[in-house]
Structures are given as C-alpha cells and as structure tokens.
Amino acid sequence: MNLGRVYVMATNVFREVIRDRILYIIGFYALLMVVVMLLLPQIAATTEDKIFLDFGLAAMSILGLIVAVFVGTGLVSKEIEKRTVLVLIAKPISRAEFIVAKHLGLVSVLALLVTAMTIIYLALLQFQGIAYPLGSILLAAFYLFLQLSLITAVALALGVFTSSVLATLLTFAVYLLGNFSQDLVNLGRISKSPGFERLTQGLYLILPDLSRLDLKNQAVYGAELLPDPLTLLANAGYGVFYTVLLLAIAILVFLRREF
C-alpha cells in the first residue's frame, strides 16, 4: 500500500466532504446549544446544569452519527452506482488504498467536527458558570470519535456491496443494536429460551459493542464512574481493532466485486 497515494486521496475526500457544507453542522450545534441554554431555566430550574451537560454530549453524538452514516454509506456506494469508480480503479490506485483513503478522509472530517463541537460545548459551559469535569468530558469526546470512526467503517463495509439507502438503514440498525448488545445478552439469559439466548449471544459476538465507547453518562454524573485506566485502554483497543477488521472486510468484498 502506497501511503502517499492514500494521503492524497484522503485529502481529496476531506475537501469534498467539507465542500458539501458539512461544517454547517458546527453552526447548527452552536445555535441548538444556545437555544437550549436559554430555554432550560424556564422548564428545569433545579436540574438545568445536569441536563445541559447531558444534552451537549448527546447532541454531539447524534450529529456526528448522522454525518458518519449518511456520508459514509455514500462514499463508495455512490461511486459504484454512478460508475465513477471505474475511472478511479483504472488509475494506479489499489482497491485497498481506495477504501482506506475514503475512511481516513471522512474520519478526518469527523475529528474536526467533534473538536469544534467540544470547544463550543466547553465555552458555553464556562459562559454559564456550570461546573464540569474537564478531563472526563475530553475523554468522552475522544471515545465518541472512536465510536464514530467504527461506525464509518461499518457504513463503508455495507456501502461496498449494497445500495446507499439500504446501507444507511443497516448502519443505523448496527448502531442501535451495538449500543444495546449487552442488554440483548441479558434479555436472552432471562428469556429461558435456548434458541433466543443463542441468537442474542450470536448477535453480541458479531455486532460491535458500542457501549464500550460511550462515556457520556460517566462524564456528566461523575469521574468516579469512569472505568479504570486498563479497561479504558482495552476498550479503545477494541474500537480500533473492530474498525480495522471492518475495513479489511470492506477491502476483501471490494476486491471481489466486478464492475
């Protein structure tokens, strides 16, 4: 794999996504947070600080997810549907480089979005005089980025062999099931149905456990709720490993596709 070609293509993907007015999301996030900041004292006078803390991280997660899913599923599938992929693979660019560059390009955009939204979030917290655990919030933002990187890999892998619409629906399904995969296992255990229990265990083994990369509640309700450093490191490694695995699957499928 030629890193120079990957870098050039990833940069082009970054510019292309930015050109699609994705950065408007940062302005929307800022406007949304200001509106919530003004409305909260009227509807939740006693708990407005906690709600604002929670809402800021949740909005960051949802907006990042929308970009990862809708842009990620179209990065490859639209190239295939429009047949522009034929021009790209005719150049001295391997299919593996094509997939990796697409992922790195979008992940760079997501890193920019998460960073900008985190800065806006912290600035508004400071402006409001709300006490907040800086270290926990920064850690939660970093793990949100890891989660979005993984979801982008899911979107790319699904976009390689299906339409962008179906890939979008399936990626959202993976996201929802991935966040509740541990609950599914517990549900299977208490169901007293061997078949259903095997199904839930199978889903848990196949689907990414996204709850490992979700630290929003711990960031809001106390740093003492955060996992120990070894667990945090293991969870980060899990996210990176699963992302690489999904990209490898996407590359394998893409190599076998005929155009």
Short mmCIF file of C-alpha atoms in Angstrom, two decimals:
data_model
loop_
_atom_site.label_atom_id
_atom_site.label_comp_id
_atom_site.label_asym_id
_atom_site.label_seq_id
_atom_site.Cartn_x
_atom_site.Cartn_y
_atom_site.Cartn_z
CA MET A 1 0.00 0.00 0.00
CA ASN A 2 1.38 3.38 -1.05
CA LEU A 3 0.90 5.85 1.84
CA GLY A 4 1.48 8.81 -0.44
CA ARG A 5 -1.43 7.88 -2.70
CA VAL A 6 -3.63 7.15 0.34
CA TYR A 7 -2.81 10.58 1.79
CA VAL A 8 -3.59 12.40 -1.47
CA MET A 9 -6.91 10.60 -1.93
CA ALA A 10 -7.87 11.03 1.75
CA THR A 11 -7.16 14.77 1.43
CA ASN A 12 -9.41 14.92 -1.63
CA VAL A 13 -12.18 13.11 0.26
CA PHE A 14 -11.76 15.56 3.17
CA ARG A 15 -12.08 18.56 0.84
CA GLU A 16 -15.03 17.03 -1.00
CA VAL A 17 -16.96 16.39 2.23
CA ILE A 18 -16.15 19.87 3.58
CA ARG A 19 -17.32 21.34 0.26
CA ASP A 20 -20.71 19.71 0.81
CA ARG A 21 -21.38 22.22 3.62
CA ILE A 22 -20.86 19.65 6.35
CA LEU A 23 -19.33 22.35 8.53
CA TYR A 24 -22.78 23.96 8.76
CA ILE A 25 -23.39 21.27 11.37
CA ILE A 26 -21.00 23.11 13.69
CA GLY A 27 -23.11 26.26 13.37
CA PHE A 28 -26.28 24.25 13.89
CA TYR A 29 -24.81 22.69 17.04
CA ALA A 30 -23.85 26.10 18.42
CA LEU A 31 -27.32 27.51 17.68
CA LEU A 32 -29.02 24.47 19.21
CA MET A 33 -26.95 24.71 22.38
CA VAL A 34 -27.69 28.44 22.77
CA VAL A 35 -31.43 27.81 22.36
CA VAL A 36 -31.33 25.01 24.94
CA MET A 37 -29.29 27.22 27.27
CA LEU A 38 -31.98 29.92 27.09
CA LEU A 39 -34.94 27.56 27.45
CA LEU A 40 -33.69 25.30 30.26
CA PRO A 41 -34.11 27.78 33.14
CA GLN A 42 -37.80 28.02 32.28
CA ILE A 43 -38.52 24.30 32.22
CA ALA A 44 -35.96 22.73 34.58
CA ALA A 45 -34.81 25.34 37.06
CA THR A 46 -33.30 22.92 39.57
CA THR A 47 -31.60 20.44 37.24
CA GLU A 48 -30.68 22.66 34.29
CA ASP A 49 -26.92 22.20 34.76
CA LYS A 50 -27.02 18.40 34.53
CA ILE A 51 -29.49 18.48 31.64
CA PHE A 52 -27.31 20.94 29.72
CA LEU A 53 -24.23 18.80 30.34
CA ASP A 54 -26.05 15.68 29.18
CA PHE A 55 -27.74 17.32 26.20
CA GLY A 56 -24.49 18.79 24.87
CA LEU A 57 -22.76 15.42 24.67
CA ALA A 58 -25.87 13.67 23.34
CA ALA A 59 -26.34 16.27 20.56
CA MET A 60 -22.66 15.93 19.66
CA SER A 61 -23.09 12.16 19.37
CA ILE A 62 -26.25 12.36 17.25
CA LEU A 63 -24.90 14.95 14.81
CA GLY A 64 -21.65 13.02 14.42
CA LEU A 65 -23.61 9.83 13.82
CA ILE A 66 -25.68 11.47 11.07
CA VAL A 67 -22.54 12.56 9.25
CA ALA A 68 -20.80 9.19 9.69
CA VAL A 69 -23.80 7.22 8.41
CA PHE A 70 -25.16 9.37 5.58
CA VAL A 71 -21.78 10.43 4.20
CA GLY A 72 -20.04 7.12 4.95
CA THR A 73 -22.56 4.93 3.15
CA GLY A 74 -22.38 7.12 0.06
CA LEU A 75 -18.60 7.36 -0.21
CA VAL A 76 -18.29 4.04 -2.02
CA SER A 77 -21.85 3.06 -2.99
CA LYS A 78 -22.45 6.29 -4.93
CA GLU A 79 -19.16 5.85 -6.76
CA ILE A 80 -20.33 2.36 -7.75
CA GLU A 81 -23.86 3.46 -8.71
CA LYS A 82 -22.57 6.36 -10.85
CA ARG A 83 -19.81 4.15 -12.30
CA THR A 84 -17.18 6.78 -11.42
CA VAL A 85 -15.37 4.04 -9.53
CA LEU A 86 -14.26 2.68 -12.92
CA VAL A 87 -12.21 5.83 -13.52
CA LEU A 88 -10.60 5.62 -10.08
CA ILE A 89 -9.60 1.97 -10.17
CA ALA A 90 -8.26 2.40 -13.70
CA LYS A 91 -5.60 4.68 -12.21
CA PRO A 92 -2.58 3.30 -10.32
CA ILE A 93 -4.64 3.06 -7.13
CA SER A 94 -5.32 -0.28 -5.49
CA ARG A 95 -8.79 -1.07 -4.16
CA ALA A 96 -7.38 -1.36 -0.65
CA GLU A 97 -5.93 2.15 -0.93
CA PHE A 98 -9.29 3.38 -2.21
CA ILE A 99 -11.18 2.05 0.86
CA VAL A 100 -8.59 3.16 3.41
CA ALA A 101 -8.40 6.66 1.90
CA LYS A 102 -12.18 7.05 1.93
CA HIS A 103 -12.26 6.08 5.60
CA LEU A 104 -9.37 8.36 6.60
CA GLY A 105 -10.85 11.29 4.70
CA LEU A 106 -14.23 11.08 6.43
CA VAL A 107 -12.68 10.31 9.82
CA SER A 108 -10.62 13.50 9.48
CA VAL A 109 -13.85 15.46 8.95
CA LEU A 110 -15.39 13.79 12.00
CA ALA A 111 -12.32 14.65 14.08
CA LEU A 112 -12.74 18.30 13.05
CA LEU A 113 -16.47 18.24 13.86
CA VAL A 114 -16.02 16.61 17.28
CA THR A 115 -13.19 19.00 18.17
CA ALA A 116 -15.16 22.09 17.13
CA MET A 117 -18.33 20.98 18.91
CA THR A 118 -16.36 20.15 22.06
CA ILE A 119 -14.82 23.62 22.09
CA ILE A 120 -18.26 25.22 21.66
CA TYR A 121 -19.67 22.99 24.41
CA LEU A 122 -16.91 23.86 26.88
CA ALA A 123 -17.12 27.57 26.03
CA LEU A 124 -20.88 27.62 26.75
CA LEU A 125 -20.38 25.71 30.00
CA GLN A 126 -17.78 28.27 31.02
CA PHE A 127 -20.06 31.16 29.99
CA GLN A 128 -22.91 29.74 32.05
CA GLY A 129 -20.68 29.14 35.05
CA ILE A 130 -21.56 25.44 35.11
CA ALA A 131 -19.09 23.23 36.93
CA TYR A 132 -17.86 20.44 34.69
CA PRO A 133 -15.23 17.68 34.82
CA LEU A 134 -12.90 18.77 32.00
CA GLY A 135 -10.88 15.56 31.87
CA SER A 136 -13.98 13.34 31.75
CA ILE A 137 -15.58 15.43 29.01
CA LEU A 138 -12.44 15.38 26.86
CA LEU A 139 -12.19 11.62 27.38
CA ALA A 140 -15.85 11.16 26.42
CA ALA A 141 -15.28 13.26 23.27
CA PHE A 142 -12.26 11.14 22.31
CA TYR A 143 -14.20 7.90 22.76
CA LEU A 144 -17.08 9.40 20.77
CA PHE A 145 -14.59 9.94 17.95
CA LEU A 146 -13.51 6.29 18.20
CA GLN A 147 -17.14 5.21 18.05
CA LEU A 148 -17.83 7.39 15.00
CA SER A 149 -14.70 6.02 13.33
CA LEU A 150 -16.02 2.50 13.87
CA ILE A 151 -19.48 3.44 12.54
CA THR A 152 -17.83 4.96 9.47
CA ALA A 153 -16.11 1.62 8.85
CA VAL A 154 -19.50 -0.13 9.20
CA ALA A 155 -21.03 2.32 6.70
CA LEU A 156 -18.19 1.79 4.21
CA ALA A 157 -18.32 -2.01 4.55
CA LEU A 158 -22.08 -2.06 3.93
CA GLY A 159 -21.84 0.51 1.14
CA VAL A 160 -19.42 -1.70 -0.78
CA PHE A 161 -21.95 -4.42 -1.55
CA THR A 162 -25.38 -2.77 -1.30
CA SER A 163 -27.18 0.44 -2.23
CA SER A 164 -26.65 3.61 -0.22
CA VAL A 165 -30.25 3.58 1.06
CA LEU A 166 -30.08 0.01 2.34
CA ALA A 167 -26.57 0.58 3.71
CA THR A 168 -27.86 3.61 5.63
CA LEU A 169 -30.71 1.63 7.20
CA LEU A 170 -28.43 -1.28 8.09
CA THR A 171 -25.80 1.02 9.60
CA PHE A 172 -28.38 2.67 11.84
CA ALA A 173 -29.56 -0.81 12.86
CA VAL A 174 -25.98 -1.82 13.72
CA TYR A 175 -25.60 1.36 15.76
CA LEU A 176 -28.79 0.75 17.74
CA LEU A 177 -28.13 -2.94 18.33
CA GLY A 178 -24.47 -2.26 19.10
CA ASN A 179 -25.39 0.16 21.87
CA PHE A 180 -27.78 -2.37 23.41
CA SER A 181 -25.86 -5.57 22.66
CA GLN A 182 -25.11 -6.25 26.35
CA ASP A 183 -28.79 -5.72 27.18
CA LEU A 184 -29.69 -8.19 24.42
CA VAL A 185 -27.46 -10.82 26.04
CA ASN A 186 -29.10 -10.22 29.42
CA LEU A 187 -32.53 -10.41 27.81
CA GLY A 188 -31.60 -13.74 26.24
CA ARG A 189 -30.47 -15.10 29.61
CA ILE A 190 -33.73 -14.23 31.35
CA SER A 191 -35.93 -15.34 28.45
CA LYS A 192 -35.47 -19.04 29.36
CA SER A 193 -35.50 -19.83 25.66
CA PRO A 194 -32.33 -21.64 24.49
CA GLY A 195 -32.91 -20.60 20.88
CA PHE A 196 -33.40 -16.92 21.70
CA GLU A 197 -30.41 -16.98 24.05
CA ARG A 198 -28.18 -18.40 21.31
CA LEU A 199 -29.47 -15.73 18.92
CA THR A 200 -28.67 -12.88 21.33
CA GLN A 201 -25.23 -14.33 22.08
CA GLY A 202 -24.56 -14.64 18.35
CA LEU A 203 -25.57 -11.01 17.78
CA TYR A 204 -23.30 -9.93 20.62
CA LEU A 205 -20.34 -11.76 19.07
CA ILE A 206 -20.98 -10.36 15.59
CA LEU A 207 -22.05 -6.80 16.33
CA PRO A 208 -19.64 -4.22 17.75
CA ASP A 209 -20.25 -3.48 21.43
CA LEU A 210 -20.57 0.29 21.08
CA SER A 211 -21.41 0.74 24.76
CA ARG A 212 -17.69 0.27 25.46
CA LEU A 213 -17.03 3.54 23.64
CA ASP A 214 -19.87 5.52 25.25
CA LEU A 215 -18.71 7.57 28.23
CA LYS A 216 -21.38 10.29 28.15
CA ASN A 217 -23.09 9.32 31.40
CA GLN A 218 -19.81 8.90 33.24
CA ALA A 219 -18.63 12.32 32.05
CA VAL A 220 -21.81 14.01 33.26
CA TYR A 221 -22.53 12.20 36.50
CA GLY A 222 -19.04 11.87 37.92
CA ALA A 223 -15.47 10.95 37.01
CA GLU A 224 -15.58 8.24 39.68
CA LEU A 225 -17.94 6.30 37.39
CA LEU A 226 -15.30 6.06 34.65
CA PRO A 227 -13.72 2.63 34.11
CA ASP A 228 -10.20 2.08 35.37
CA PRO A 229 -7.32 3.06 33.02
CA LEU A 230 -6.66 -0.55 31.96
CA THR A 231 -10.31 -1.02 30.95
CA LEU A 232 -10.30 2.31 29.10
CA LEU A 233 -7.21 1.25 27.18
CA ALA A 234 -8.74 -2.15 26.39
CA ASN A 235 -11.96 -0.51 25.16
CA ALA A 236 -10.02 1.90 22.95
CA GLY A 237 -8.06 -1.06 21.55
CA TYR A 238 -11.33 -2.89 20.95
CA GLY A 239 -12.68 0.06 18.96
CA VAL A 240 -9.53 0.35 16.83
CA PHE A 241 -9.36 -3.43 16.25
CA TYR A 242 -13.02 -3.63 15.19
CA THR A 243 -12.56 -0.66 12.84
CA VAL A 244 -9.54 -2.28 11.18
CA LEU A 245 -11.43 -5.59 10.92
CA LEU A 246 -14.39 -3.91 9.21
CA LEU A 247 -12.10 -2.12 6.78
CA ALA A 248 -10.39 -5.43 5.99
CA ILE A 249 -13.81 -6.97 5.25
CA ALA A 250 -14.74 -3.98 3.09
CA ILE A 251 -11.48 -4.32 1.14
CA LEU A 252 -11.98 -8.08 0.69
CA VAL A 253 -15.52 -7.60 -0.65
CA PHE A 254 -14.42 -4.72 -2.87
CA LEU A 255 -11.60 -6.81 -4.34
CA ARG A 256 -14.09 -9.48 -5.37
CA ARG A 257 -16.57 -7.06 -6.96
CA GLU A 258 -16.85 -6.90 -10.72
CA PHE A 259 -17.71 -3.62 -12.42
#
